CSV table of C-alpha atoms in Angstrom, one decimal:
chain,number,residue,atom,x,y,z
A,1,MET,CA,8.3,-15.8,-10.0
A,2,LEU,CA,7.3,-13.6,-12.9
A,3,ASN,CA,11.3,-14.1,-14.0
A,4,TYR,CA,11.1,-17.9,-14.1
A,5,ILE,CA,7.8,-18.2,-15.8
A,6,TRP,CA,8.7,-15.3,-18.5
A,7,PHE,CA,11.8,-17.0,-19.0
A,8,ALA,CA,10.4,-20.8,-19.3
A,9,LEU,CA,7.8,-19.2,-21.5
A,10,ILE,CA,10.4,-18.1,-23.9
A,11,PHE,CA,12.7,-21.3,-23.5
A,12,ILE,CA,10.0,-23.7,-24.2
A,13,SER,CA,8.5,-21.7,-27.3
A,14,VAL,CA,11.7,-22.2,-28.9
A,15,VAL,CA,12.5,-25.7,-27.9
A,16,VAL,CA,8.9,-26.8,-28.7
A,17,GLY,CA,9.3,-24.5,-31.8
A,18,THR,CA,12.6,-26.3,-33.5
A,19,ILE,CA,10.9,-29.7,-32.8
A,20,THR,CA,7.8,-28.7,-34.7
A,21,GLY,CA,9.2,-26.9,-37.2
A,22,ARG,CA,7.5,-23.9,-36.5
A,23,ILE,CA,10.7,-22.0,-35.7
A,24,ASP,CA,10.1,-19.1,-38.3
A,25,GLN,CA,6.8,-18.5,-36.5
A,26,VAL,CA,8.3,-18.6,-33.6
A,27,THR,CA,10.4,-15.6,-34.6
A,28,GLU,CA,8.0,-13.6,-36.3
A,29,ALA,CA,5.5,-13.9,-33.2
A,30,ALA,CA,8.1,-12.4,-31.2
A,31,ILE,CA,8.6,-9.5,-33.8
A,32,ASN,CA,4.8,-8.9,-34.3
A,33,MET,CA,4.1,-9.0,-31.1
A,34,SER,CA,6.2,-6.4,-29.9
A,35,LYS,CA,4.8,-4.4,-32.4
A,36,THR,CA,1.0,-5.2,-31.3
A,37,SER,CA,2.4,-4.1,-28.0
A,38,VAL,CA,3.0,-0.4,-28.8
A,39,GLU,CA,0.0,-0.2,-30.6
A,40,ILE,CA,-2.0,-1.1,-27.4
A,41,ALA,CA,-0.1,1.2,-25.4
A,42,PHE,CA,-0.8,4.2,-28.1
A,43,GLY,CA,-4.3,2.7,-28.6
A,44,LEU,CA,-4.5,3.7,-24.7
A,45,ILE,CA,-3.8,7.1,-24.9
A,46,GLY,CA,-7.2,8.3,-25.5
A,47,ILE,CA,-9.4,6.3,-23.7
A,48,MET,CA,-7.1,7.2,-20.7
A,49,ALA,CA,-6.8,10.5,-21.2
A,50,LEU,CA,-10.9,10.5,-21.1
A,51,TRP,CA,-11.2,9.0,-17.7
A,52,LEU,CA,-8.4,10.2,-16.0
A,53,GLY,CA,-10.3,13.8,-17.0
A,54,ILE,CA,-13.6,12.9,-16.0
A,55,MET,CA,-12.2,11.3,-12.7
A,56,LYS,CA,-9.8,14.7,-12.2
A,57,ILE,CA,-13.5,15.9,-11.8
A,58,ALA,CA,-14.8,13.6,-9.6
A,59,GLU,CA,-11.6,14.2,-7.7
A,60,ASP,CA,-11.8,17.7,-7.2
A,61,SER,CA,-15.6,17.8,-6.6
A,62,GLY,CA,-15.0,15.4,-3.5
A,63,LEU,CA,-17.4,12.5,-5.0
A,64,ILE,CA,-14.3,10.4,-5.0
A,65,GLN,CA,-13.9,10.6,-1.4
A,66,ILE,CA,-17.5,10.1,-0.7
A,67,ILE,CA,-17.6,7.0,-2.2
A,68,ALA,CA,-14.4,6.1,-0.2
A,69,LYS,CA,-15.9,7.0,2.8
A,70,VAL,CA,-18.9,5.0,2.3
A,71,LEU,CA,-17.2,1.5,1.8
A,72,ARG,CA,-14.7,2.4,4.2
A,73,PRO,CA,-15.2,-0.2,6.4
A,74,ILE,CA,-14.9,-3.0,3.3
A,75,MET,CA,-11.8,-1.2,2.1
A,76,ILE,CA,-9.9,-1.2,5.7
A,77,LYS,CA,-9.9,-5.1,5.6
A,78,LEU,CA,-8.5,-5.8,2.1
A,79,PHE,CA,-6.0,-3.0,2.4
A,80,PRO,CA,-5.2,-2.4,5.7
A,81,LYS,CA,-1.9,-1.0,5.1
A,82,VAL,CA,-3.6,1.7,3.0
A,83,PRO,CA,-5.1,4.8,5.6
A,84,SER,CA,-8.6,4.3,4.7
A,85,ASP,CA,-8.8,8.2,3.8
A,86,HIS,CA,-6.4,8.0,1.2
A,87,PRO,CA,-7.1,8.7,-2.5
A,88,ALA,CA,-6.1,5.2,-3.6
A,89,ILE,CA,-9.4,3.8,-1.6
A,90,GLY,CA,-11.9,6.3,-3.9
A,91,SER,CA,-10.1,5.0,-7.1
A,92,ILE,CA,-10.2,1.6,-5.9
A,93,VAL,CA,-13.8,1.2,-4.9
A,94,LEU,CA,-14.4,2.9,-8.6
A,95,ASN,CA,-12.1,0.6,-10.7
A,96,MET,CA,-14.1,-2.4,-8.7
A,97,ALA,CA,-17.3,-0.8,-9.8
A,98,ALA,CA,-16.5,-0.6,-13.5
A,99,ASN,CA,-15.0,-4.0,-13.1
A,100,ILE,CA,-18.4,-5.1,-12.1
A,101,LEU,CA,-20.6,-3.3,-14.6
A,102,GLY,CA,-18.6,-4.7,-17.4
A,103,LEU,CA,-16.7,-1.0,-17.7
A,104,GLY,CA,-13.7,-2.4,-19.6
A,105,ASN,CA,-12.3,0.6,-21.2
A,106,ALA,CA,-13.0,2.4,-17.7
A,107,ALA,CA,-11.8,0.0,-15.6
A,108,THR,CA,-8.0,0.4,-16.7
A,109,PRO,CA,-7.7,4.2,-16.6
A,110,ILE,CA,-8.9,4.3,-13.1
A,111,GLY,CA,-6.9,1.0,-12.2
A,112,LEU,CA,-4.1,2.8,-12.9
A,113,LYS,CA,-4.6,6.1,-11.2
A,114,ALA,CA,-5.1,3.7,-8.4
A,115,MET,CA,-1.3,2.1,-8.7
A,116,LYS,CA,0.0,5.2,-9.1
A,117,GLU,CA,-1.7,6.3,-5.6
A,118,LEU,CA,-0.7,3.3,-4.1
A,119,GLN,CA,3.0,3.8,-5.1
A,120,GLU,CA,3.3,7.1,-3.5
A,121,LEU,CA,2.5,4.6,-0.1
A,122,ASN,CA,5.0,2.4,-1.1
A,123,LYS,CA,8.8,2.8,0.7
A,124,GLN,CA,10.5,0.5,-2.0
A,125,LYS,CA,9.8,1.9,-5.7
A,126,ASP,CA,10.6,-1.4,-7.4
A,127,THR,CA,8.7,-3.7,-5.4
A,128,ALA,CA,4.6,-4.4,-5.1
A,129,THR,CA,3.3,-3.5,-2.0
A,130,ASP,CA,0.8,-6.3,-0.1
A,131,ALA,CA,-1.8,-3.6,-1.2
A,132,MET,CA,-0.8,-3.8,-4.8
A,133,CYS,CA,-1.0,-7.3,-4.7
A,134,THR,CA,-4.3,-7.6,-3.4
A,135,PHE,CA,-5.8,-5.1,-5.7
A,136,LEU,CA,-4.1,-6.9,-9.1
A,137,ALA,CA,-5.6,-10.3,-7.9
A,138,ILE,CA,-8.8,-9.0,-7.1
A,139,ASN,CA,-8.5,-7.5,-10.2
A,140,THR,CA,-7.8,-10.3,-12.4
A,141,SER,CA,-10.3,-12.2,-10.9
A,142,SER,CA,-12.8,-10.3,-12.6
A,143,VAL,CA,-15.6,-9.1,-10.7
A,144,GLN,CA,-18.4,-9.0,-13.2
A,145,ILE,CA,-22.3,-9.2,-13.4
A,146,ILE,CA,-22.8,-8.0,-16.7
A,147,LEU,CA,-21.6,-10.7,-19.1
A,148,PRO,CA,-18.9,-9.3,-21.9
A,149,ALA,CA,-20.5,-8.1,-24.5
A,150,SER,CA,-18.3,-10.3,-27.0
A,151,VAL,CA,-20.1,-13.5,-25.2
A,152,VAL,CA,-23.1,-12.1,-25.5
A,153,ALA,CA,-22.9,-11.2,-29.2
A,154,LEU,CA,-21.3,-14.7,-30.3
A,155,MET,CA,-24.2,-16.8,-28.3
A,156,GLY,CA,-27.3,-14.8,-28.7
A,157,ALA,CA,-30.0,-15.7,-26.1
A,158,THR,CA,-28.0,-18.6,-24.9
A,159,ALA,CA,-25.9,-16.3,-23.3
A,160,ASN,CA,-29.0,-15.8,-20.7
A,161,GLN,CA,-28.2,-19.1,-19.3
A,162,ILE,CA,-24.7,-18.5,-18.5
A,163,PHE,CA,-25.6,-15.3,-16.6
A,164,ILE,CA,-26.0,-17.2,-13.0
A,165,THR,CA,-22.8,-19.6,-13.7
A,166,THR,CA,-20.6,-16.7,-14.5
A,167,ILE,CA,-21.7,-14.9,-11.4
A,168,PHE,CA,-21.0,-18.1,-9.7
A,169,ALA,CA,-17.6,-18.4,-11.0
A,170,THR,CA,-16.4,-15.1,-10.6
A,171,GLY,CA,-17.3,-14.9,-7.1
A,172,MET,CA,-15.4,-17.9,-5.9
A,173,SER,CA,-12.5,-17.1,-8.0
A,174,THR,CA,-12.6,-13.6,-6.2
A,175,ILE,CA,-13.0,-15.2,-2.8
A,176,ALA,CA,-10.0,-17.3,-3.8
A,177,ALA,CA,-7.8,-14.2,-4.7
A,178,ILE,CA,-8.6,-12.6,-1.2
A,179,ILE,CA,-7.5,-15.9,0.4
A,180,ALA,CA,-4.7,-16.2,-1.8
A,181,VAL,CA,-3.1,-12.7,-1.1
A,182,LYS,CA,-4.0,-12.9,2.8
A,183,LEU,CA,-2.0,-16.5,2.7
A,184,LEU,CA,0.9,-15.6,0.2
A,185,SER,CA,1.9,-12.5,1.7
A,186,LYS,CA,2.7,-14.7,5.4
A,187,MET,CA,4.9,-16.7,3.3
A,188,LYS,CA,8.6,-16.1,4.0
A,189,SER,CA,9.6,-16.3,0.3
A,190,PHE,CA,7.4,-13.9,-0.8
A,191,LYS,CA,8.5,-11.1,2.1
A,192,ILE,CA,10.0,-8.1,0.7
A,193,ASP,CA,13.8,-8.1,-1.0
A,194,SER,CA,13.7,-11.9,-1.0
A,195,GLU,CA,12.0,-12.2,-4.8
A,196,ILE,CA,15.1,-13.3,-7.1
B,1,MET,CA,-37.3,-14.2,-14.6
B,2,ILE,CA,-33.7,-14.7,-15.6
B,3,ASP,CA,-34.0,-13.3,-18.9
B,4,ASN,CA,-35.1,-10.2,-17.7
B,5,VAL,CA,-32.7,-9.6,-15.4
B,6,ILE,CA,-30.3,-9.7,-18.4
B,7,VAL,CA,-32.4,-7.9,-20.5
B,8,PHE,CA,-32.6,-5.0,-17.6
B,9,THR,CA,-28.8,-5.4,-17.1
B,10,ASN,CA,-27.7,-4.9,-20.6
B,11,GLN,CA,-30.6,-2.0,-20.7
B,12,ILE,CA,-28.6,-0.1,-17.7
B,13,SER,CA,-25.2,-0.7,-19.0
B,14,ARG,CA,-25.6,0.9,-22.0
B,15,TYR,CA,-26.4,4.1,-20.2
B,16,ILE,CA,-23.9,3.9,-17.7
B,17,ILE,CA,-21.1,5.2,-19.5
B,18,PRO,CA,-23.0,8.4,-21.1
B,19,PHE,CA,-24.5,9.0,-17.1
B,20,LEU,CA,-21.2,8.9,-15.8
B,21,LEU,CA,-19.6,11.4,-18.8
B,22,VAL,CA,-22.6,14.0,-18.0
B,23,GLY,CA,-23.5,13.3,-14.4
B,24,ILE,CA,-19.6,13.7,-13.0
B,25,PRO,CA,-19.0,17.0,-14.8
B,26,PHE,CA,-23.2,18.1,-13.6
B,27,TYR,CA,-21.8,17.7,-9.8
B,28,GLY,CA,-18.5,19.1,-10.3
B,29,LEU,CA,-19.8,22.2,-11.9
B,30,ILE,CA,-23.2,23.0,-10.9
B,31,ILE,CA,-23.3,21.5,-7.2
B,32,LYS,CA,-19.7,21.9,-6.5
B,33,LYS,CA,-18.9,24.9,-8.5
B,34,VAL,CA,-15.7,23.3,-9.8
B,35,LYS,CA,-14.1,24.5,-12.9
B,36,VAL,CA,-14.5,21.4,-14.9
B,37,TYR,CA,-13.1,21.8,-18.1
B,38,GLU,CA,-9.4,22.6,-16.5
B,39,SER,CA,-9.8,19.8,-13.9
B,40,PHE,CA,-10.4,17.1,-16.6
B,41,VAL,CA,-7.7,18.5,-19.2
B,42,ASP,CA,-5.4,18.6,-16.2
B,43,GLY,CA,-6.4,14.8,-15.3
B,44,ALA,CA,-6.5,14.1,-19.1
B,45,LYS,CA,-2.4,15.1,-19.3
B,46,GLU,CA,-1.5,12.1,-17.1
B,47,GLY,CA,-2.8,9.3,-19.6
B,48,PHE,CA,-0.1,9.9,-22.4
B,49,ASP,CA,2.5,9.3,-19.7
B,50,ILE,CA,1.0,6.1,-17.8
B,51,SER,CA,0.4,4.6,-22.0
B,52,LEU,CA,3.9,5.4,-22.7
B,53,LYS,CA,5.2,3.9,-19.4
B,54,ILE,CA,3.6,0.7,-20.0
B,55,ILE,CA,5.5,-0.3,-23.3
B,56,PRO,CA,8.2,-2.1,-22.1
B,57,TYR,CA,6.4,-4.3,-19.4
B,58,LEU,CA,4.0,-4.6,-22.4
B,59,VAL,CA,6.5,-6.0,-24.8
B,60,ALA,CA,8.0,-8.4,-22.5
B,61,ILE,CA,5.0,-10.1,-21.3
B,62,LEU,CA,3.4,-10.3,-25.1
B,63,VAL,CA,6.2,-11.2,-26.6
B,64,ALA,CA,6.7,-14.4,-24.6
B,65,ILE,CA,3.3,-15.0,-24.9
B,66,GLY,CA,2.9,-14.4,-29.0
B,67,MET,CA,6.2,-17.0,-28.7
B,68,PHE,CA,4.4,-19.5,-26.2
B,69,ARG,CA,1.2,-19.5,-28.9
B,70,ALA,CA,3.2,-19.7,-32.3
B,71,SER,CA,5.5,-22.7,-31.1
B,72,GLY,CA,2.9,-25.1,-30.7
B,73,ALA,CA,3.9,-25.5,-27.2
B,74,MET,CA,-0.4,-25.4,-26.3
B,75,GLU,CA,-0.9,-28.6,-28.3
B,76,GLN,CA,2.2,-30.2,-26.0
B,77,LEU,CA,0.2,-29.1,-22.9
B,78,ILE,CA,-2.9,-30.4,-23.7
B,79,TYR,CA,-1.6,-33.9,-24.7
B,80,PHE,CA,0.0,-34.3,-21.7
B,81,LEU,CA,-2.1,-32.7,-19.3
B,82,THR,CA,-5.5,-34.8,-20.8
B,83,PRO,CA,-5.0,-37.6,-18.6
B,84,ILE,CA,-5.0,-35.6,-15.6
B,85,LEU,CA,-8.0,-34.1,-16.5
B,86,ASN,CA,-9.9,-36.8,-16.8
B,87,ILE,CA,-9.7,-38.2,-13.3
B,88,ILE,CA,-10.7,-34.5,-12.3
B,89,GLY,CA,-14.1,-34.9,-14.4
B,90,PHE,CA,-12.7,-31.5,-16.4
B,91,PRO,CA,-13.3,-31.6,-20.3
B,92,PRO,CA,-10.2,-31.4,-22.4
B,93,GLU,CA,-12.7,-29.7,-25.0
B,94,ASN,CA,-12.3,-26.5,-22.9
B,95,LEU,CA,-8.3,-27.0,-21.9
B,96,PRO,CA,-7.4,-24.6,-24.6
B,97,LEU,CA,-9.3,-22.2,-23.3
B,98,ALA,CA,-8.7,-22.2,-19.8
B,99,ILE,CA,-4.8,-22.4,-20.6
B,100,MET,CA,-5.0,-19.0,-23.3
B,101,ARG,CA,-7.5,-17.2,-20.6
B,102,PRO,CA,-4.8,-15.7,-18.6
B,103,LEU,CA,-2.3,-15.3,-21.3
B,104,SER,CA,-4.2,-13.8,-24.0
B,105,GLY,CA,-7.2,-11.6,-24.6
B,106,SER,CA,-7.8,-11.9,-28.1
B,107,GLY,CA,-6.3,-15.4,-28.1
B,108,SER,CA,-8.8,-16.7,-25.7
B,109,LEU,CA,-11.6,-15.1,-27.6
B,110,GLY,CA,-10.9,-16.8,-30.7
B,111,LEU,CA,-11.0,-20.3,-29.1
B,112,PHE,CA,-14.4,-19.5,-27.5
B,113,THR,CA,-15.6,-18.4,-31.1
B,114,ASP,CA,-13.8,-21.9,-32.4
B,115,LEU,CA,-16.4,-23.8,-29.2
B,116,VAL,CA,-19.3,-22.0,-30.5
B,117,ASN,CA,-18.8,-22.7,-34.3
B,118,GLN,CA,-17.9,-26.4,-33.6
B,119,TYR,CA,-20.4,-27.2,-30.8
B,120,GLY,CA,-23.1,-24.9,-31.2
B,121,VAL,CA,-24.3,-22.4,-28.6
B,122,ASP,CA,-26.4,-24.7,-26.4
B,123,SER,CA,-23.3,-27.5,-25.7
B,124,ILE,CA,-22.1,-28.0,-22.9
B,125,TYR,CA,-18.5,-26.7,-23.7
B,126,THR,CA,-19.8,-23.4,-24.8
B,127,LYS,CA,-21.3,-22.7,-22.0
B,128,ILE,CA,-18.5,-23.8,-19.5
B,129,GLY,CA,-16.2,-21.5,-22.1
B,130,ALA,CA,-18.6,-18.7,-21.9
B,131,THR,CA,-18.5,-19.3,-17.8
B,132,MET,CA,-14.7,-19.2,-17.9
B,133,PHE,CA,-14.6,-16.3,-20.0
B,134,GLY,CA,-16.9,-13.8,-17.9
B,135,SER,CA,-15.1,-15.1,-15.0
B,136,THR,CA,-11.7,-14.7,-15.1
B,137,GLU,CA,-8.8,-12.1,-16.3
B,138,THR,CA,-6.2,-11.9,-18.9
B,139,THR,CA,-3.7,-12.1,-15.6
B,140,PHE,CA,-0.4,-11.6,-17.4
B,141,TYR,CA,-1.8,-8.6,-19.7
B,142,VAL,CA,-3.1,-6.5,-16.7
B,143,LEU,CA,-0.2,-7.6,-14.4
B,144,ALA,CA,2.2,-5.8,-17.0
B,145,VAL,CA,0.1,-3.1,-17.7
B,146,TYR,CA,-0.6,-2.4,-13.7
B,147,PHE,CA,2.3,-2.9,-12.2
B,148,GLY,CA,4.5,-1.2,-15.2
B,149,SER,CA,2.8,2.0,-15.5
B,150,VAL,CA,4.0,2.6,-12.1
B,151,GLY,CA,7.4,1.1,-13.0
B,152,ILE,CA,7.3,-2.1,-10.5
B,153,ARG,CA,9.7,-4.7,-11.8
B,154,LYS,CA,9.1,-7.3,-8.4
B,155,SER,CA,5.8,-8.5,-8.3
B,156,ARG,CA,6.1,-10.7,-5.5
B,157,TYR,CA,3.1,-12.9,-4.8
B,158,ALA,CA,0.9,-11.1,-7.4
B,159,LEU,CA,1.0,-13.4,-10.3
B,160,ALA,CA,0.7,-16.6,-7.9
B,161,ALA,CA,-2.2,-15.0,-6.4
B,162,GLY,CA,-3.8,-14.2,-9.7
B,163,LEU,CA,-3.1,-17.3,-11.1
B,164,ILE,CA,-4.5,-19.2,-8.3
B,165,ALA,CA,-7.7,-17.0,-8.6
B,166,ASP,CA,-7.8,-18.0,-12.1
B,167,ILE,CA,-7.5,-21.6,-11.1
B,168,VAL,CA,-10.7,-21.8,-9.1
B,169,GLY,CA,-12.5,-19.3,-11.2
B,170,ILE,CA,-11.9,-22.2,-14.2
B,171,LEU,CA,-12.7,-24.9,-12.1
B,172,SER,CA,-15.6,-23.3,-10.7
B,173,ALA,CA,-17.3,-22.7,-14.2
B,174,VAL,CA,-16.5,-26.3,-15.2
B,175,TYR,CA,-18.4,-27.7,-11.9
B,176,ILE,CA,-21.0,-25.2,-12.1
B,177,CYS,CA,-22.2,-25.8,-15.6
B,178,LYS,CA,-21.9,-30.0,-15.3
B,179,ILE,CA,-24.4,-29.2,-12.1
B,180,LEU,CA,-26.7,-27.1,-14.0
B,181,PHE,CA,-26.6,-28.1,-17.5
B,182,LEU,CA,-25.9,-31.8,-17.7
């Protein structure tokens, strides 16, 4: 699916850019964004190091294992193929906690750690497992109870009004994500090895 | 009551990071006698590798999205989708943000800022936009970074599930705001 969407984005851009006479901007965007990608990745190094360092302390001291144990019943339902005492469960829980609390820059490093641990359970290293897809879908549905700082900054006191609406919408999208992965994982075209 | 909840949660959120930065080493060193400095450095090392590993995936995704934004295809898409949106009661004013949200964080923040400037903070469009912004994520970026970090190229149904969640989040944002604020 990603193959087609990726190609479609580029194809449509070039065709539309040609028609609208913005082909120069399209070229420029391609070059600029490739630079931006590297800047983003380099910008992540420090934050990644900070949180992975703190996480390592939490792991060595047994904190993560304790958290994973507490939330085991829910995690078994969401990630049936991950052993409930696996370190990935602890990381997934902490990543979700960081997302819920709006700690975006802590959530990413912890999330990537979770991916690494899920990858250890993966037999086909270039193909996503069901657990990875579930984790990603829940993540992108953005479970959040603290409003994004940028929204609060722009809206001021009015931001209070959207507190409830945001929790409602984010709750609906997370439920949809969980239902979607459970249904999609059963579809033939998404079985491992059938993706083009 | 809600006002107090907001103030309270925002106050708490200021202290979460400092609390974690002191609390976790405290638990490790004082209670469990873990060599916290050595553990920290050990974990931090991985940050470098992971950050470098995601570069090709980020380039692939962000270049495609950047080209799409620059080409003016967004305007065309909005033009074609508007009649359908009118049927389901989706305000066309919020469409650019809805489409941009899964693609780009900075792009969607720009569009949201635009809504605030154009319609004011009390308008329904701004409230819908803010709810959308808070309830969905930049799915393509997250996919590139998370799967890229471990070298996953075949993403199977992850993108489909992520986009379904986005659509549900966006539609929920519209309808809950219409119910509460109109």
